[in-house]
Structure formats: structure tokens, C-alpha cells
Tab-separated table of C-alpha atoms in Angstrom:
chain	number	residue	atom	x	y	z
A	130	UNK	CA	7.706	24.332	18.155
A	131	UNK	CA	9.465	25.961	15.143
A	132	UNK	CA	8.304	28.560	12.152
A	133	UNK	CA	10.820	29.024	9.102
A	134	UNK	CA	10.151	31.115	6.378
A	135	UNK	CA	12.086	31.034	3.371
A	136	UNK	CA	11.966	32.817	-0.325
A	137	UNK	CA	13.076	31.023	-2.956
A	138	UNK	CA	12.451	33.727	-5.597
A	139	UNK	CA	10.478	37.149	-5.268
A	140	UNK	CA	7.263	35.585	-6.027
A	141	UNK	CA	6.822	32.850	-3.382
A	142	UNK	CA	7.292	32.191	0.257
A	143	UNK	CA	7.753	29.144	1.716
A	144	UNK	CA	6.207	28.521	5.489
A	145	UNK	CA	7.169	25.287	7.830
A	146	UNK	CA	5.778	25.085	10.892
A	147	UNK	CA	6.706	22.653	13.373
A	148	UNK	CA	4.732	22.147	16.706
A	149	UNK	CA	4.814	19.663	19.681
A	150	UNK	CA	2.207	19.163	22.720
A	151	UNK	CA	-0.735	20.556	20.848
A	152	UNK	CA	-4.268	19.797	22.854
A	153	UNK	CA	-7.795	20.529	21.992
A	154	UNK	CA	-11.288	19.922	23.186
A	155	UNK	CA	-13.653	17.395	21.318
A	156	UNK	CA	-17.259	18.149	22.889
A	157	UNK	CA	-16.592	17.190	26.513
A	158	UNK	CA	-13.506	15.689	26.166
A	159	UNK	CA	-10.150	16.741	25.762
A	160	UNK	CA	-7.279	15.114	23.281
A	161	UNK	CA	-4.274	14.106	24.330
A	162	UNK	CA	-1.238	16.323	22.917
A	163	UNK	CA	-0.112	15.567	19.341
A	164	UNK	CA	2.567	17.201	16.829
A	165	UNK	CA	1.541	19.386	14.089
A	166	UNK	CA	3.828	19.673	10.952
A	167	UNK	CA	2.639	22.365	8.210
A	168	UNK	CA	4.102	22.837	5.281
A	169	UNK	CA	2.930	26.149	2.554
A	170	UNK	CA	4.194	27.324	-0.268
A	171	UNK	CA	2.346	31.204	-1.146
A	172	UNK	CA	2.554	32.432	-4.639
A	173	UNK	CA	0.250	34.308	-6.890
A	174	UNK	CA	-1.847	34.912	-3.760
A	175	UNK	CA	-2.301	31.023	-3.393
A	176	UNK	CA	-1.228	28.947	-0.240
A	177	UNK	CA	-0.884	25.145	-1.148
A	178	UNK	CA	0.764	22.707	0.862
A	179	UNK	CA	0.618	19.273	3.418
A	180	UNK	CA	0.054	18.981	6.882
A	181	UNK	CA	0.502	15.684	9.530
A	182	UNK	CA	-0.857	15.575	12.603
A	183	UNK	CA	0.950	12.611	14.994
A	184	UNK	CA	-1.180	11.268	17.851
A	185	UNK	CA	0.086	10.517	21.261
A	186	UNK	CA	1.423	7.112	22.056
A	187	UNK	CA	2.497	6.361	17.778
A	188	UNK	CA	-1.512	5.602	17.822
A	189	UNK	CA	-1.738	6.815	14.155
A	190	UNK	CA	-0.379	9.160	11.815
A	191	UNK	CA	-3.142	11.642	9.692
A	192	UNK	CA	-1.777	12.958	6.510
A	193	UNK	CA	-3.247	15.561	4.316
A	194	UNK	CA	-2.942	18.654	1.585
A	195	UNK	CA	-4.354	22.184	1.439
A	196	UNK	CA	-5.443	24.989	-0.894
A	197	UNK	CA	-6.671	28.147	-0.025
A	198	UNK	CA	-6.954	31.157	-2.615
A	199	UNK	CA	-6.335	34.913	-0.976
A	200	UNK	CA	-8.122	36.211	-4.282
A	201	UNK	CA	-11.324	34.664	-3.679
A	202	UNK	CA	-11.808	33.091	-0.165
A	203	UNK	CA	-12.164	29.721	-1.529
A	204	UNK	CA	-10.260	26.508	-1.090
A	205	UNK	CA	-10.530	22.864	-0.082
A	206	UNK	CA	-8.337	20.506	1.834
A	207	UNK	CA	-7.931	16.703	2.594
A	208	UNK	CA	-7.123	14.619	5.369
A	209	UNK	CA	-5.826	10.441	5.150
A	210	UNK	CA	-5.878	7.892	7.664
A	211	UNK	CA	-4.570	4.878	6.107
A	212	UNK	CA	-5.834	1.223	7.496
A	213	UNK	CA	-5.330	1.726	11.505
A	214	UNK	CA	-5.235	-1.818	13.098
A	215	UNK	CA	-6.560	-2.288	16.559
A	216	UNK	CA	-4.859	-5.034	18.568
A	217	UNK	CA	-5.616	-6.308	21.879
A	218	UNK	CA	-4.765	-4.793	25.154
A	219	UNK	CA	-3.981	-1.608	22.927
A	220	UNK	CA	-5.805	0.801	24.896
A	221	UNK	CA	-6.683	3.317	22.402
A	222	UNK	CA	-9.301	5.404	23.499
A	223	UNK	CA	-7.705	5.895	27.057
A	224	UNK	CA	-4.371	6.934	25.374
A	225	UNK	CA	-6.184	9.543	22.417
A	226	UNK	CA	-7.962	11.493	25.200
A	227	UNK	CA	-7.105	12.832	28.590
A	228	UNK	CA	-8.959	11.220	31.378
A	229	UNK	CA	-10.980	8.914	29.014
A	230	UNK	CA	-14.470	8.696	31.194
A	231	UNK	CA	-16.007	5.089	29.613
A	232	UNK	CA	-15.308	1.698	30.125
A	233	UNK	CA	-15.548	1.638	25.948
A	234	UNK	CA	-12.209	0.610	23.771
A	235	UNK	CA	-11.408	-1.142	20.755
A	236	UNK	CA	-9.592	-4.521	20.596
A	237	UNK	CA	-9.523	-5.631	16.905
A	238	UNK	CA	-9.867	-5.218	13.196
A	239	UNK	CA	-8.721	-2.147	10.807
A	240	UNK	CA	-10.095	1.134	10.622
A	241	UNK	CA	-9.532	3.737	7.908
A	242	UNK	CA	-11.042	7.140	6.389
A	243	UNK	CA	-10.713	10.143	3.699
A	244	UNK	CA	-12.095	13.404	4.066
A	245	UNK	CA	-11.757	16.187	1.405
A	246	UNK	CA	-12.984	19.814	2.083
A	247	UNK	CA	-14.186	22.480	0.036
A	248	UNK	CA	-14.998	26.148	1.280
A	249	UNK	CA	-16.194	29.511	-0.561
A	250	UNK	CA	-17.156	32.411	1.290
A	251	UNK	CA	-20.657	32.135	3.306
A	252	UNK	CA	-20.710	28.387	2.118
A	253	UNK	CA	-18.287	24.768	2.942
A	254	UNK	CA	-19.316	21.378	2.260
A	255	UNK	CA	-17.564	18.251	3.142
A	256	UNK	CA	-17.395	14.693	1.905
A	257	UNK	CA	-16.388	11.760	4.893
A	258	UNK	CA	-15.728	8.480	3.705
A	259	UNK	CA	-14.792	5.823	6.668
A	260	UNK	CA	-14.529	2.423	6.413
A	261	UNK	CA	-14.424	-0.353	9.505
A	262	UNK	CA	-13.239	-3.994	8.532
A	263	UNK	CA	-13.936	-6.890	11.182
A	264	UNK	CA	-13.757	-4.331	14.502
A	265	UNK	CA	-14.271	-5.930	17.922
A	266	UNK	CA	-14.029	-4.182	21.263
A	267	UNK	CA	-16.338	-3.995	24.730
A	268	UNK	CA	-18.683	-1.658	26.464
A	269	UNK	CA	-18.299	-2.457	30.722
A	270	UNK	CA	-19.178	-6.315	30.161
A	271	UNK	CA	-20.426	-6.238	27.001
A	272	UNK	CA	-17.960	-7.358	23.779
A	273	UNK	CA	-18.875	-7.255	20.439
A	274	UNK	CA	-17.232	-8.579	17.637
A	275	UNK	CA	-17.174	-8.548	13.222
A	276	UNK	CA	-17.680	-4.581	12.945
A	277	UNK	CA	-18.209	-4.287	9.441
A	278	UNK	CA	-18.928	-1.125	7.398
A	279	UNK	CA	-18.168	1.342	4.264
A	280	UNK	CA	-19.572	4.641	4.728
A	281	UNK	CA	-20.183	8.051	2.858
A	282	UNK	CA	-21.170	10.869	5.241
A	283	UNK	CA	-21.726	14.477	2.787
A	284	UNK	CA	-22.206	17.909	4.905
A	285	UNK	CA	-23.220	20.798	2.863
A	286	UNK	CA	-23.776	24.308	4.615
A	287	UNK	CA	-25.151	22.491	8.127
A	288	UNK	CA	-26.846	19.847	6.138
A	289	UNK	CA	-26.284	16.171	6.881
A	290	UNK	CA	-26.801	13.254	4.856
A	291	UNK	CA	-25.240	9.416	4.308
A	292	UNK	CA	-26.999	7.435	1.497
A	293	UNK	CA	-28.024	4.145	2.519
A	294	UNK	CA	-25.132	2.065	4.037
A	295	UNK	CA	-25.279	-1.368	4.781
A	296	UNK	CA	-23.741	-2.607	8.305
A	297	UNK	CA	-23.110	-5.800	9.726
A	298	UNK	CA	-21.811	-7.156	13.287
A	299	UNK	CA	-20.834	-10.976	13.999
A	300	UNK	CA	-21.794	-10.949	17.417
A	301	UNK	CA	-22.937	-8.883	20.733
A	302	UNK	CA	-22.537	-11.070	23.971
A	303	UNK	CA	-24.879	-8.828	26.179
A	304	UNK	CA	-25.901	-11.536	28.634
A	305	UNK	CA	-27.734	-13.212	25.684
A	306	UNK	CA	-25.601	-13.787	22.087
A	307	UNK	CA	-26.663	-11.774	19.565
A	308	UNK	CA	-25.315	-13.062	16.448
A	309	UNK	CA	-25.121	-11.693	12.504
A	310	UNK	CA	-26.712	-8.464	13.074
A	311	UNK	CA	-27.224	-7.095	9.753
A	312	UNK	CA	-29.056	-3.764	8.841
A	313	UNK	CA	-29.005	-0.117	6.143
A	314	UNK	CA	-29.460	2.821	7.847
A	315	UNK	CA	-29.593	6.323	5.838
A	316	UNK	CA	-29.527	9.952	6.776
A	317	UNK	CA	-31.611	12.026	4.963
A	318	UNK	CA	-33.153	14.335	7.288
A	319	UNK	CA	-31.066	16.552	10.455
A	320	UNK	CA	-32.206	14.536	12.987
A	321	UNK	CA	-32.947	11.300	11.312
A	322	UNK	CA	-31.657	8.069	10.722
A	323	UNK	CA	-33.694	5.865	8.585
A	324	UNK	CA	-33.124	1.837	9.368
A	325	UNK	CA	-33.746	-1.006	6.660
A	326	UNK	CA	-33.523	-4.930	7.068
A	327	UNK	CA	-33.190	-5.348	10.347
A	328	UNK	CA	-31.974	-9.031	11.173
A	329	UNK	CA	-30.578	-10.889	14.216
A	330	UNK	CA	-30.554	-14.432	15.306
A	331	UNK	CA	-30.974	-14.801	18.997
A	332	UNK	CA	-32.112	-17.813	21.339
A	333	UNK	CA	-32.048	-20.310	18.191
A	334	UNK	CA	-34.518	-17.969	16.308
A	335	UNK	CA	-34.362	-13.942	14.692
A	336	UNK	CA	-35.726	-11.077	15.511
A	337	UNK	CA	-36.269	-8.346	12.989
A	338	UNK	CA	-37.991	-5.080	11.303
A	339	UNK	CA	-38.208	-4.445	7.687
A	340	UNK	CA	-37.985	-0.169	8.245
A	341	UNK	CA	-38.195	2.070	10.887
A	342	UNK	CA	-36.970	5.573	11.417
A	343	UNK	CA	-35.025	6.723	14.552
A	344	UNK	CA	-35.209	10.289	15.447
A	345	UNK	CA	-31.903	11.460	17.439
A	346	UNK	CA	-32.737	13.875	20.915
A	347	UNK	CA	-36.669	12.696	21.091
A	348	UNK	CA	-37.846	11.684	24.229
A	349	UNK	CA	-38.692	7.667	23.196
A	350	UNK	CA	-38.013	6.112	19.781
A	351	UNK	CA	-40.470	3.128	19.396
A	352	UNK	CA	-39.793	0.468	17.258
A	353	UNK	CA	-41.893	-2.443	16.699
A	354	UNK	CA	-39.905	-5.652	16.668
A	355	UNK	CA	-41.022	-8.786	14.823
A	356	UNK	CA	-39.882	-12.680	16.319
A	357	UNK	CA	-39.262	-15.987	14.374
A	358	UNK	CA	-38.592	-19.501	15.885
A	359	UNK	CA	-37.982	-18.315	20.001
């Protein structure tokens, strides 16, 4: 890796930094190395600037800025991944982490996302916007296929929430086709995910739930499921 420094006038300093092979945990697993590139410019006790970070294997490129005031502790930053097509046969999870445990990967359709920032002493919030257009992929046997979502996920001091956000898959072959899954599911609560409109068709008929609420770490979820025409 490289550092350069450089002042164009008594006011400023400019700060590059260039690094290869960087790794990092992500809960249990561990990322294969990428290349940070940071570019600051400091005046009037203000850092702003752009930074990349450059996965492993050319999987994807993630662009974004940064501003960070030295007066008053505050700042915010952004990070871009523009449309990311998977393509089959890409193995894309077992090249972005080391020793990639699951017998999970993705095999079509686009992925993309925006995340901005914003931090003040003793308080950050963040704003996640991701969108999935037509994904496919398998789990061990299981393939599914027509991923389909656009959603907002807002953290504000350790507080989670995503409005309601519709989803939709074309098909799950599981041993029996499940076809045009459908559903809105919300987060409103820490631990909870609020689910709307349920809908599948399965063996010539549909099963479905108007509402239900799943709570994440309890020891069972039940959910009452309704059938049509089976």
C-alpha cells in the first residue's frame, strides 16, 4: 500500500491512500482481500473526500464520498453499488469470502444499493436503500427464481425499521413448485418483522395469510396458513 501527503497551499492537506490485500471479518465469516483507495482533502478543520473499495475476483466495484468535521464530531458519508449482474456459474459468494461454508450462491438477475451516513457525537443514523431485480440462485437442491424487491432499511441510534416493502419471487422448486410468491413485510419493532398478503400457488391451488408477525431469535414462530383449491 501507499500514503502521499501533499499541500497545495498553507491551509489544506491533501491525503491518498492506497492499499492492497485488505481482509476483515463479517460475523463468522471472513472477506476475501480487496483494495482500498482513499482520497481527503483537510481544510478549515474539515476532511472531505471519496473512497473505492475493489472486491476480489473484479466481483464489483463500491464507490463513495465522505465528510467529517474536526470542529464538531459530526459528519456523514455514502457508499454506491451500481446494478451488479449475477450470471451463471459466477460463483460469487465462494469468491467474496474465504472458505464460503453454504451450498448458497447466486446465478441471475441485477442487484444494486445506496447507503448514506450521518454521525454526531453520542448519536449516527443510517439510511439503506437496496434494490434486487429478477435474482435467481439455489440453496443445496433447492433453486429459486424472479427475486424481486425495492427496499428502504433506516437505523437510528440501534433502532431498526423498513416501512412496508412489497416482495415477490417467480418460483421455489423445493421438491414441490412454489410459484408467484408475493408478500409486504415491515420492521417496526427490534425483533420484528411484520408480514402482509401472503400468496402462493402450489399443487394447482394457493396457500395464503392475510398478516402475521414473525419474531426473530424466539423459540417457534407459528403461523396459521389458509388453503384454496388443493
Amino acid at each position: 500500500g501507499s500514503v502521499e501527503l501533499a499541500a497545495p497551499d498553507a491551509a489544506s492537506v491533501q491525503i491518498a491512500v492506497d492499499i492492497s490485500g485488505v481482509s476483515a471479518p463479517a460475523g463468522p465469516y471472513r472477506i476475501q482481500p480487496f483494495d482500498l483507495q482513499l482520497h481527503l482533502n483537510a481544510a478549515q478543520r474539515v476532511l472531505r473526500g471519496n473512497w473505492s473499495l475493489h472486491a476480489a475476483r473484479d466481483l464489483f466495484t463500491i464507490r463513495g464520498t465522505l465528510r467529517h468535521s474536526l470542529a464538531n464530531g459530526g459528519g456523514e458519508a455514502t457508499a454506491t453499488l451500481p446494478a451488479l449482474a449475477f450470471k451463471e456459474n459466477g460463483r460469487y459468494l465462494p469468491a467474496l469470502f474465504t472458505a464460503w461454508p453454504h451450498p448458497f450462491d447466486l446465478s441471475g438477475g441485477e442487484l444494486e444499493f445506496a447507503a448514506h451516513a450521518r454521525w454526531q457525537p453520542q448519536k449516527l443514523a443510517a439510511t439503506l436503500n437496496l434494490n434486487l431485480r429478477d435474482v435467481s440462485g439455489f440453496y443445496d437442491l433447492n433453486l429459486f427464481k424472479g427475486l424481486s424487491t425495492a427496499m428502504r432499511i433506516d437505523y437510528d441510534n440501534g433502532v431498526l425499521q423498513m416501512p412496508a416493502t412489497p416482495l415477490t419471487l417467480v418460483e421455489v422448486d423445493a421438491g414441490i413448485a412454489l410459484r408467484q410468491l408475493h408478500l409486504t413485510a415491515s420492521v417496526m419493532a427490534p425483533d420484528v418483522v411484520q408480514v402482509r398478503d401472503l400468496g402462493v400457488q402450489l399443487l394447482g391451488g394457493r396457500m395464503y395469510q392475510d398478516e402475521f408477525s414473525y419474531r426473530w431469535g424466539a423459540r417457534e414462530n407459528t403461523v396459521p396458513l389458509l388453503f384454496e383449491a388443493i
